[in-house]
Amino acid sequence: MNFKQIFKTYKGLEKEIYILFIGRIVNSLGAFVHPLMALILTQKIGMSVAEAGMFVTMLSVFQAPCMILGGKLADSIGRRKVIIIFQLMGAITLISCGFMKPSVLMAKLMILSSCFYSISSPAFEALNADITNVDNRKTSYSLLYMGTNIGFCIGPIIGGLLYENYLPIIFIGDGITTLLALILIIIFVKEGIKNRSNDESTKGYKNDLESSVDGSVFKVLLKRPELLFFAMGILMYYFAYSQWGFALPIQLENVFLEDGAKLYGILGGLL
């Protein structure tokens, strides 16, 4: 497939999808902190591998209730509000880490920032679904995923190069790119749930898995058990995948010393 065919595939989507695509690239370009978290905890803050593992585990445990909370808030106050509020709070928290010395407080703020981003995550996914329809949803999600990959091809490499001598820039740069992507959403992306609902209802489109359900999260899971099985599968997948972000950078740092972060960043960009 040549570039002309690729562009043709993604032609004719909603304007908001292209804005979100650019935002994904910008945000992923500055995703410096999370890939290097294990190294920051062990090499900069001075934790043992066991202590760092506990912190990373805590981060993962906190993400589940944060995402549930984010989903409830997205439905009650709106997708854009949740994205704007919690992306802003996450960015400010990360930027503040750039103005302090490595410490346990920095580690706690990193977890707090991750929680803020986790709360906004369901709102992003819901917004993407709201501004698309049954005909272009798969293509739209494909484009957004490609935007994330484009950014992550470069972001980890930059982070790895900055890690050894310019740690504050990693935090500040990560926060600033989040703010830049957020500005695009504030200016160009509006709530789209009403438009989507009207559009698909006029086409007679009906999907029980996308229809709304009143009640708690547990009620939804009881009515749609496939969601629970899917969540369990994703949990096992991310548990295995997390070793890429924890065990590998520590191993590279032990073997290659000060060049470990650079090599890890290059591997992250290439893979």
XYZ file of N, CA and C in Angstrom, residues 32-261:
690
model
N 7.472 11.317 27.937
C 8.811 11.005 28.422
C 8.805 10.260 29.751
N 7.901 10.633 30.647
C 7.995 10.207 32.045
C 7.630 8.740 32.229
N 6.475 8.334 31.725
C 6.000 6.975 32.002
C 6.956 5.888 31.513
N 7.509 5.979 30.289
C 8.443 4.933 29.867
C 9.698 4.857 30.735
N 10.081 5.970 31.347
C 11.307 6.019 32.145
C 11.037 5.944 33.644
N 9.803 5.643 34.031
C 9.448 5.691 35.450
C 10.302 4.754 36.294
N 10.537 3.536 35.819
C 11.331 2.577 36.592
C 12.740 3.103 36.839
N 13.337 3.712 35.821
C 14.687 4.260 35.979
C 14.691 5.473 36.899
N 13.683 6.314 36.791
C 13.603 7.489 37.663
C 13.492 7.056 39.120
N 12.667 6.048 39.384
C 12.468 5.583 40.755
C 13.732 4.964 41.335
N 14.446 4.182 40.526
C 15.614 3.469 41.050
C 16.895 4.290 40.967
N 17.149 4.916 39.828
C 18.426 5.599 39.629
C 18.436 7.026 40.161
N 17.346 7.736 40.008
C 17.312 9.143 40.421
C 16.815 9.313 41.854
N 15.736 8.611 42.210
C 15.177 8.758 43.556
C 15.891 7.852 44.547
N 16.451 6.744 44.064
C 17.245 5.879 44.934
C 16.488 4.722 45.547
N 15.345 4.365 45.007
C 14.608 3.216 45.528
C 15.274 1.911 45.102
N 15.023 0.874 45.879
C 15.430 -0.457 45.457
C 14.482 -0.935 44.363
N 14.875 -2.014 43.686
C 14.012 -2.552 42.636
C 12.675 -2.999 43.223
N 12.711 -3.580 44.425
C 11.472 -4.029 45.079
C 10.567 -2.848 45.408
N 11.154 -1.768 45.929
C 10.357 -0.583 46.260
C 9.766 0.046 45.002
N 10.585 0.116 43.952
C 10.085 0.665 42.692
C 8.962 -0.201 42.131
N 9.122 -1.512 42.245
C 8.071 -2.414 41.791
C 6.772 -2.203 42.549
N 6.891 -1.925 43.851
C 5.698 -1.660 44.656
C 5.007 -0.384 44.193
N 5.798 0.647 43.888
C 5.216 1.904 43.414
C 4.517 1.712 42.071
N 5.156 0.983 41.174
C 4.552 0.750 39.861
C 3.277 -0.083 40.001
N 3.293 -1.048 40.919
C 2.092 -1.848 41.176
C 0.972 -0.980 41.730
N 1.314 -0.086 42.655
C 0.320 0.837 43.203
C -0.297 1.675 42.092
N 0.545 2.123 41.186
C 0.044 2.928 40.066
C -0.983 2.143 39.263
N -0.667 0.871 38.979
C -1.579 0.039 38.195
C -2.878 -0.226 38.945
N -2.771 -0.453 40.264
C -3.960 -0.726 41.073
C -4.875 0.494 41.114
N -4.285 1.678 41.241
C -5.080 2.904 41.322
C -5.788 3.223 40.007
N -5.227 2.752 38.891
C -5.791 3.109 37.592
C -7.205 2.574 37.399
N -7.484 1.372 37.930
C -8.809 0.765 37.726
C -9.932 1.615 38.316
N -9.892 1.974 39.611
C -10.971 2.830 40.133
C -10.981 4.217 39.504
N -9.794 4.707 39.125
C -9.747 6.023 38.478
C -10.480 6.001 37.142
N -10.314 4.936 36.388
C -10.986 4.844 35.092
C -12.491 4.656 35.259
N -12.888 3.909 36.293
C -14.325 3.776 36.568
C -14.919 5.136 36.918
N -14.207 5.875 37.785
C -14.651 7.223 38.140
C -14.709 8.114 36.913
N -13.690 8.017 36.058
C -13.666 8.831 34.852
C -14.831 8.548 33.929
N -15.201 7.268 33.806
C -16.344 6.924 32.974
C -17.645 7.496 33.509
N -17.823 7.425 34.831
C -19.032 7.988 35.437
C -19.086 9.502 35.247
N -17.950 10.164 35.448
C -17.909 11.616 35.283
C -18.152 12.019 33.834
N -17.597 11.248 32.896
C -17.787 11.566 31.476
C -19.255 11.510 31.091
N -19.988 10.569 31.675
C -21.419 10.457 31.382
C -22.242 11.529 32.081
N -21.762 11.995 33.233
C -22.570 12.934 34.026
C -22.288 14.399 33.702
N -21.027 14.770 33.541
C -20.710 16.183 33.310
C -20.214 16.464 31.898
N -19.962 15.414 31.110
C -19.531 15.625 29.734
C -18.094 15.217 29.497
N -17.833 14.745 28.277
C -16.498 14.251 27.937
C -15.443 15.360 27.973
N -15.755 16.478 27.322
C -14.772 17.559 27.221
C -14.377 18.098 28.592
N -15.342 18.267 29.473
C -15.037 18.800 30.801
C -14.086 17.882 31.558
N -14.343 16.576 31.484
C -13.470 15.620 32.170
C -12.065 15.659 31.579
N -11.986 15.690 30.252
C -10.678 15.737 29.593
C -9.926 17.001 29.978
N -10.587 18.131 29.891
C -9.928 19.409 30.172
C -9.473 19.486 31.624
N -10.352 19.136 32.554
C -10.024 19.260 33.984
C -8.876 18.341 34.373
N -8.966 17.070 34.018
C -8.000 16.101 34.544
C -6.719 16.034 33.723
N -6.783 16.327 32.432
C -5.538 16.461 31.673
C -4.751 17.669 32.160
N -5.457 18.753 32.464
C -4.802 19.951 32.991
C -4.154 19.660 34.343
N -4.876 18.981 35.224
C -4.330 18.655 36.539
C -3.130 17.716 36.424
N -3.217 16.749 35.515
C -2.097 15.839 35.313
C -0.866 16.549 34.786
N -1.074 17.461 33.831
C 0.053 18.205 33.260
C 0.710 19.103 34.302
N -0.096 19.804 35.090
C 0.450 20.687 36.123
C 1.239 19.887 37.152
N 0.728 18.717 37.517
C 1.426 17.870 38.482
C 2.781 17.435 37.945
N 2.830 17.044 36.671
C 4.104 16.636 36.083
C 5.078 17.801 35.986
N 4.587 18.944 35.561
C 5.464 20.114 35.441
C 6.054 20.486 36.790
N 5.269 20.357 37.861
C 5.784 20.678 39.199
C 6.939 19.762 39.582
N 6.937 18.525 39.075
C 8.046 17.606 39.359
C 9.355 18.111 38.754
N 9.248 18.894 37.690
C 10.449 19.419 37.057
C 11.144 20.494 37.859
N 10.501 20.969 38.921
C 11.087 22.035 39.735
C 11.444 21.554 41.142
N 11.585 20.250 41.298
C 11.984 19.716 42.603
C 13.068 18.662 42.423
N 13.792 18.425 43.482
C 14.817 17.397 43.453
C 14.162 16.020 43.528
N 14.801 15.004 42.931
C 14.243 13.652 43.013
C 14.030 13.216 44.457
N 12.838 12.762 44.767
C 12.485 12.391 46.138
C 11.253 11.499 46.106
N 10.882 10.995 47.286
C 9.669 10.187 47.388
C 8.446 11.027 47.026
N 8.486 12.321 47.358
C 7.390 13.211 46.983
C 7.220 13.243 45.471
N 8.321 13.285 44.735
C 8.252 13.256 43.274
C 7.579 11.972 42.798
N 7.930 10.849 43.419
C 7.323 9.571 43.039
C 5.818 9.594 43.275
N 5.403 10.163 44.402
C 3.972 10.243 44.713
C 3.244 11.149 43.721
N 3.901 12.236 43.322
C 3.287 13.131 42.338
C 3.180 12.465 40.968
N 4.140 11.610 40.641
C 4.060 10.863 39.387
C 2.851 9.933 39.382
N 2.610 9.290 40.522
C 1.432 8.427 40.641
C 0.153 9.259 40.555
N 0.151 10.405 41.233
C -1.022 11.284 41.207
C -1.321 11.751 39.788
N -0.284 12.132 39.065
C -0.462 12.562 37.679
C -1.037 11.435 36.828
N -0.515 10.234 37.026
C -1.026 9.084 36.279
C -2.499 8.835 36.587
N -2.895 9.052 37.840
C -4.307 8.892 38.218
C -5.182 9.915 37.502
N -4.714 11.156 37.426
C -5.472 12.184 36.713
C -5.651 11.800 35.244
N -4.571 11.337 34.621
C -4.660 10.934 33.219
C -5.591 9.733 33.044
N -5.574 8.808 34.020
C -6.450 7.638 33.941
C -7.916 8.041 34.022
N -8.220 9.042 34.839
C -9.602 9.514 34.945
C -10.084 10.078 33.609
N -9.196 10.745 32.885
C -9.591 11.347 31.603
C -9.645 10.334 30.465
N -9.015 9.181 30.639
C -8.924 8.204 29.551
C -10.280 7.729 29.022
N -11.241 7.330 29.874
C -12.547 6.913 29.337
C -13.261 8.026 28.576
N -13.063 9.268 29.009
C -13.698 10.393 28.321
C -13.156 10.536 26.905
N -11.855 10.302 26.725
C -11.272 10.334 25.385
C -11.927 9.287 24.493
N -12.025 8.057 24.999
C -12.599 6.982 24.191
C -14.068 7.257 23.870
N -14.804 7.766 24.860
C -16.216 8.079 24.629
C -16.372 9.213 23.620
N -15.501 10.218 23.715
C -15.561 11.336 22.776
C -15.281 10.862 21.356
N -14.298 9.974 21.216
C -13.997 9.430 19.893
C -15.206 8.721 19.305
N -15.897 7.958 20.141
C -17.091 7.244 19.668
C -18.225 8.207 19.345
N -18.340 9.268 20.142
C -19.437 10.217 19.959
C -19.360 10.966 18.635
N -18.156 11.304 18.222
C -18.013 12.147 17.033
C -17.830 11.324 15.759
N -17.975 10.006 15.880
C -17.932 9.143 14.701
C -19.272 8.429 14.569
N -19.411 7.661 13.501
C -20.624 6.868 13.307
C -20.235 5.458 12.891
N -21.237 4.625 12.681
C -20.976 3.216 12.394
C -20.165 3.026 11.118
N -20.261 3.959 10.183
C -19.571 3.817 8.904
C -18.081 4.143 8.986
N -17.713 5.102 9.851
C -16.309 5.536 9.862
C -15.600 5.303 11.193
N -16.247 4.595 12.110
C -15.665 4.463 13.448
C -14.357 3.671 13.429
N -14.329 2.559 12.715
C -13.109 1.746 12.676
C -11.958 2.518 12.046
N -12.259 3.221 10.960
C -11.219 4.009 10.295
C -10.721 5.127 11.198
N -11.623 5.763 11.926
C -11.246 6.855 12.825
C -10.346 6.360 13.947
N -10.719 5.240 14.545
C -9.891 4.684 15.617
C -8.530 4.248 15.088
N -8.510 3.739 13.873
C -7.244 3.353 13.253
C -6.325 4.555 13.087
N -6.897 5.681 12.648
C -6.104 6.898 12.468
C -5.562 7.398 13.806
N -6.394 7.379 14.840
C -5.952 7.840 16.155
C -4.858 6.937 16.712
N -4.991 5.648 16.494
C -3.963 4.715 16.955
C -2.649 4.965 16.224
N -2.750 5.271 14.940
C -1.549 5.579 14.177
C -0.888 6.849 14.705
N -1.693 7.841 15.096
C -1.134 9.058 15.668
C -0.347 8.783 16.931
N -0.875 7.899 17.781
C -0.154 7.513 18.992
C 1.169 6.848 18.646
N 1.151 5.952 17.672
C 2.373 5.245 17.287
C 3.417 6.182 16.691
N 2.963 7.153 15.903
C 3.907 8.116 15.325
C 4.633 8.871 16.432
N 3.875 9.329 17.425
C 4.492 10.047 18.528
C 5.436 9.186 19.332
N 5.036 7.941 19.585
C 5.865 7.052 20.393
C 7.093 6.554 19.650
N 7.150 6.748 18.357
C 8.370 6.426 17.613
C 9.497 7.398 17.940
N 9.130 8.593 18.377
C 10.123 9.648 18.611
C 10.250 9.992 20.090
N 9.121 10.032 20.813
C 9.116 10.453 22.204
C 10.082 9.712 23.106
N 10.070 8.362 23.130
C 10.994 7.643 24.003
C 12.462 7.889 23.679
N 12.762 8.094 22.405
C 14.150 8.372 22.025
C 14.605 9.697 22.626
N 13.760 10.726 22.516
C 14.089 12.030 23.099
C 14.222 11.909 24.612
N 13.281 11.205 25.240
C 13.333 11.028 26.683
C 14.590 10.318 27.131
N 14.989 9.276 26.395
C 16.205 8.549 26.743
C 17.451 9.407 26.643
N 17.488 10.295 25.661
C 18.641 11.185 25.501
C 18.695 12.248 26.597
N 17.539 12.687 27.077
C 17.485 13.737 28.096
C 17.652 13.199 29.512
N 17.384 11.926 29.714
C 17.253 11.367 31.062
C 18.472 11.603 31.950
N 19.642 11.327 31.443
C 20.839 11.321 32.290
C 21.170 12.697 32.854
N 21.089 13.735 32.034
C 21.551 15.061 32.456
C 20.462 16.130 32.509
N 19.297 15.851 31.975
C 18.258 16.886 31.890
C 16.910 16.354 32.383
N 16.908 15.756 33.553
C 15.684 15.165 34.096
C 14.535 16.168 34.222
N 14.761 17.408 34.695
C 13.638 18.356 34.793
C 12.931 18.604 33.464
N 13.699 18.611 32.366
C 13.098 18.859 31.056
C 12.138 17.734 30.680
N 12.419 16.523 31.143
C 11.532 15.393 30.862
C 10.143 15.652 31.435
N 10.091 16.103 32.687
C 8.800 16.373 33.322
C 8.113 17.591 32.698
N 8.866 18.650 32.524
C 8.283 19.878 31.973
C 7.819 19.660 30.533
N 8.646 18.988 29.732
C 8.281 18.723 28.341
C 7.058 17.841 28.219
N 6.970 16.837 29.072
C 5.799 15.956 29.067
C 4.533 16.749 29.378
N 4.605 17.597 30.389
C 3.443 18.402 30.758
C 3.055 19.404 29.686
N 4.046 20.039 29.071
C 3.764 21.054 28.055
C 3.107 20.435 26.818
N 3.592 19.281 26.376
C 2.973 18.648 25.206
C 1.527 18.237 25.507
N 1.267 17.837 26.746
C -0.118 17.545 27.137
C -0.976 18.795 27.031
N -0.442 19.924 27.483
C -1.187 21.184 27.414
C -1.427 21.610 25.969
N -0.442 21.410 25.101
C -0.606 21.766 23.692
C -1.717 20.935 23.047
N -1.710 19.635 23.325
C -2.773 18.778 22.793
C -4.129 19.171 23.371
N -4.131 19.586 24.628
C -5.376 19.990 25.283
C -5.935 21.265 24.670
N -5.059 22.190 24.304
C -5.499 23.433 23.666
C -6.230 23.135 22.355
N -5.726 22.174 21.588
C -6.398 21.788 20.343
C -7.818 21.304 20.612
N -7.979 20.522 21.675
C -9.312 20.011 22.017
C -10.229 21.147 22.455
N -9.708 22.043 23.280
C -10.519 23.159 23.774
C -11.033 24.020 22.622
N -10.179 24.275 21.639
C -10.530 25.191 20.551
C -11.383 24.518 19.476
N -11.033 23.293 19.104
C -11.607 22.712 17.889
C -12.583 21.555 18.100
N -12.593 20.941 19.265
C -13.411 19.737 19.458
C -14.569 20.040 20.395
N -15.770 19.730 19.951
C -16.969 19.955 20.752
C -17.568 18.614 21.160
N -18.481 18.671 22.124
C -19.209 17.464 22.499
C -20.004 16.969 21.291
N -20.016 15.645 21.061
C -20.659 15.137 19.858
C -21.691 14.066 20.064
N -22.073 13.791 21.304
C -22.960 12.654 21.545
C -24.336 12.846 20.920
N -24.862 14.083 20.938
C -26.193 14.306 20.361
C -26.176 14.093 18.860
N -25.105 14.590 18.209
C -25.014 14.431 16.764
C -24.930 12.960 16.376
N -24.136 12.182 17.130
C -23.983 10.772 16.804
C -25.288 10.020 16.997
N -25.952 10.307 18.106
C -27.193 9.594 18.397
C -28.234 9.852 17.321
N -28.370 11.113 16.910
C -29.350 11.456 15.883
C -29.008 10.803 14.552
N -27.704 10.826 14.215
C -27.268 10.302 12.929
C -27.544 8.806 12.817
N -27.230 8.062 13.866
C -27.375 6.618 13.791
C -28.825 6.189 13.956
N -29.612 6.976 14.675
C -31.019 6.621 14.818
C -31.761 6.797 13.499
N -31.369 7.812 12.719
C -32.026 8.033 11.431
C -31.680 6.928 10.437
N -30.523 6.287 10.617
C -30.141 5.195 9.739
C -30.746 3.861 10.177
N -31.402 3.867 11.339
C -31.955 2.627 11.847
C -30.905 1.711 12.419
N -29.746 2.251 12.724
C -28.655 1.431 13.255
C -28.898 1.135 14.721
N -28.734 -0.124 15.096
C -28.949 -0.504 16.484
C -27.909 -1.542 16.880
N -27.207 -1.292 17.945
C -26.232 -2.227 18.483
C -26.440 -2.293 19.984
N -26.861 -3.450 20.477
C -27.174 -3.580 21.897
C -25.973 -3.283 22.776
N -24.768 -3.563 22.279
C -23.575 -3.319 23.081
C -23.286 -1.835 23.233
N -23.856 -1.008 22.363
C -23.633 0.429 22.456
C -24.816 1.171 23.054
N -25.907 0.479 23.299
C -27.064 1.138 23.900
C -26.793 1.433 25.365
N -27.379 2.511 25.871
C -27.119 2.935 27.243
C -27.809 2.009 28.239
N -27.184 1.894 29.413
C -27.733 1.082 30.496
C -27.729 1.921 31.756
N -28.871 2.025 32.403
C -28.960 2.775 33.649
C -28.499 1.902 34.807
N -27.834 2.548 35.782
C -27.407 1.804 36.954
C -25.907 1.847 37.136
N -25.421 1.036 38.065
C -24.013 1.031 38.434
C -23.177 0.240 37.436
N -21.855 0.313 37.630
C -20.937 -0.458 36.794
C -21.215 -1.950 36.931
N -21.513 -2.398 38.150
C -21.767 -3.816 38.387
C -23.015 -4.292 37.633
N -24.010 -3.422 37.531
C -25.217 -3.773 36.782
C -24.899 -3.936 35.301
N -24.049 -3.060 34.788
C -23.646 -3.156 33.386
C -22.908 -4.464 33.138
N -21.995 -4.827 34.059
C -21.225 -6.054 33.897
C -22.116 -7.290 33.966
N -23.142 -7.254 34.811
C -24.063 -8.382 34.902
C -24.877 -8.541 33.622
N -25.247 -7.411 33.016
C -26.022 -7.464 31.778
C -25.149 -7.812 30.579
N -23.867 -7.453 30.660
C -22.951 -7.695 29.546
C -21.693 -8.378 30.071
N -21.770 -9.663 30.392
C -20.618 -10.367 30.982
C -19.407 -10.414 30.065
N -19.623 -10.240 28.754
C -18.480 -10.250 27.839
C -17.501 -9.121 28.157
N -18.011 -8.022 28.724
C -17.125 -6.930 29.125
C -16.193 -7.362 30.246
N -16.702 -8.177 31.166
C -15.883 -8.655 32.274
C -14.780 -9.578 31.777
N -15.118 -10.482 30.859
C -14.108 -11.380 30.300
C -13.059 -10.598 29.506
N -13.529 -9.597 28.787
C -12.593 -8.760 28.033
C -11.647 -8.028 28.978
N -12.192 -7.499 30.078
C -11.365 -6.786 31.052
C -10.325 -7.706 31.673
N -10.694 -8.946 31.962
C -9.746 -9.905 32.532
C -8.631 -10.217 31.539
N -8.997 -10.356 30.272
C -7.987 -10.598 29.251
C -7.029 -9.434 29.105
N -7.572 -8.216 29.121
C -6.733 -7.023 29.031
C -5.811 -6.913 30.238
N -6.314 -7.290 31.429
C -5.500 -7.246 32.639
C -4.283 -8.146 32.510
N -4.472 -9.365 32.028
C -3.350 -10.291 31.860
C -2.384 -9.787 30.791
N -2.943 -9.223 29.729
C -2.093 -8.695 28.658
C -1.199 -7.580 29.174
N -1.781 -6.624 29.899
C -0.999 -5.493 30.375
C -0.027 -5.890 31.479
N -0.365 -6.938 32.242
C 0.580 -7.423 33.245
C 1.855 -7.921 32.573
N 1.700 -8.669 31.474
C 2.866 -9.150 30.736
C 3.589 -7.998 30.044
N 2.821 -7.097 29.446
C 3.414 -5.984 28.702
C 4.131 -5.001 29.619
N 3.719 -4.940 30.889
C 4.333 -3.992 31.824
C 5.802 -4.299 32.063
N 6.212 -5.549 31.804
C 7.624 -5.891 31.992
C 8.514 -5.106 31.026
N 7.946 -4.720 29.897
C 8.696 -3.883 28.950
C 9.081 -2.556 29.595
N 8.180 -1.995 30.363
C 8.435 -0.688 30.966
C 9.092 -0.745 32.324
N 9.235 -1.939 32.906
C 9.844 -2.027 34.238
C 11.137 -2.841 34.231
N 11.051 -4.101 33.866
C 12.227 -4.968 33.947
C 13.285 -4.612 32.902
N 12.848 -4.325 31.674
C 13.808 -4.076 30.598
C 14.683 -2.847 30.839
N 14.128 -1.672 31.180
C 15.011 -0.515 31.399
C 15.987 -0.719 32.552
N 15.563 -1.397 33.606
C 16.471 -1.662 34.725
C 17.593 -2.594 34.282
N 17.244 -3.613 33.489
C 18.262 -4.532 32.989
C 19.263 -3.814 32.086
N 18.768 -2.964 31.206
C 19.665 -2.220 30.318
C 20.566 -1.276 31.100
N 20.028 -0.660 32.151
C 20.829 0.243 32.974
C 21.918 -0.528 33.714
N 21.614 -1.734 34.163
C 22.613 -2.547 34.857
C 23.728 -3.002 33.922
N 23.367 -3.275 32.675
C 24.349 -3.792 31.720
C 25.150 -2.666 31.073
N 24.462 -1.592 30.666
C 25.110 -0.535 29.890
C 25.342 0.749 30.685
N 25.021 0.727 31.985
C 25.255 1.858 32.884
C 24.577 3.126 32.360
N 25.350 4.218 32.188
C 24.733 5.497 31.828
C 24.126 5.504 30.424
N 24.469 4.518 29.601
C 23.883 4.439 28.259
C 22.587 3.634 28.235
N 22.199 3.073 29.380
C 21.012 2.223 29.419
C 19.741 2.945 29.017
N 19.544 4.166 29.542
C 18.330 4.925 29.227
C 18.275 5.285 27.743
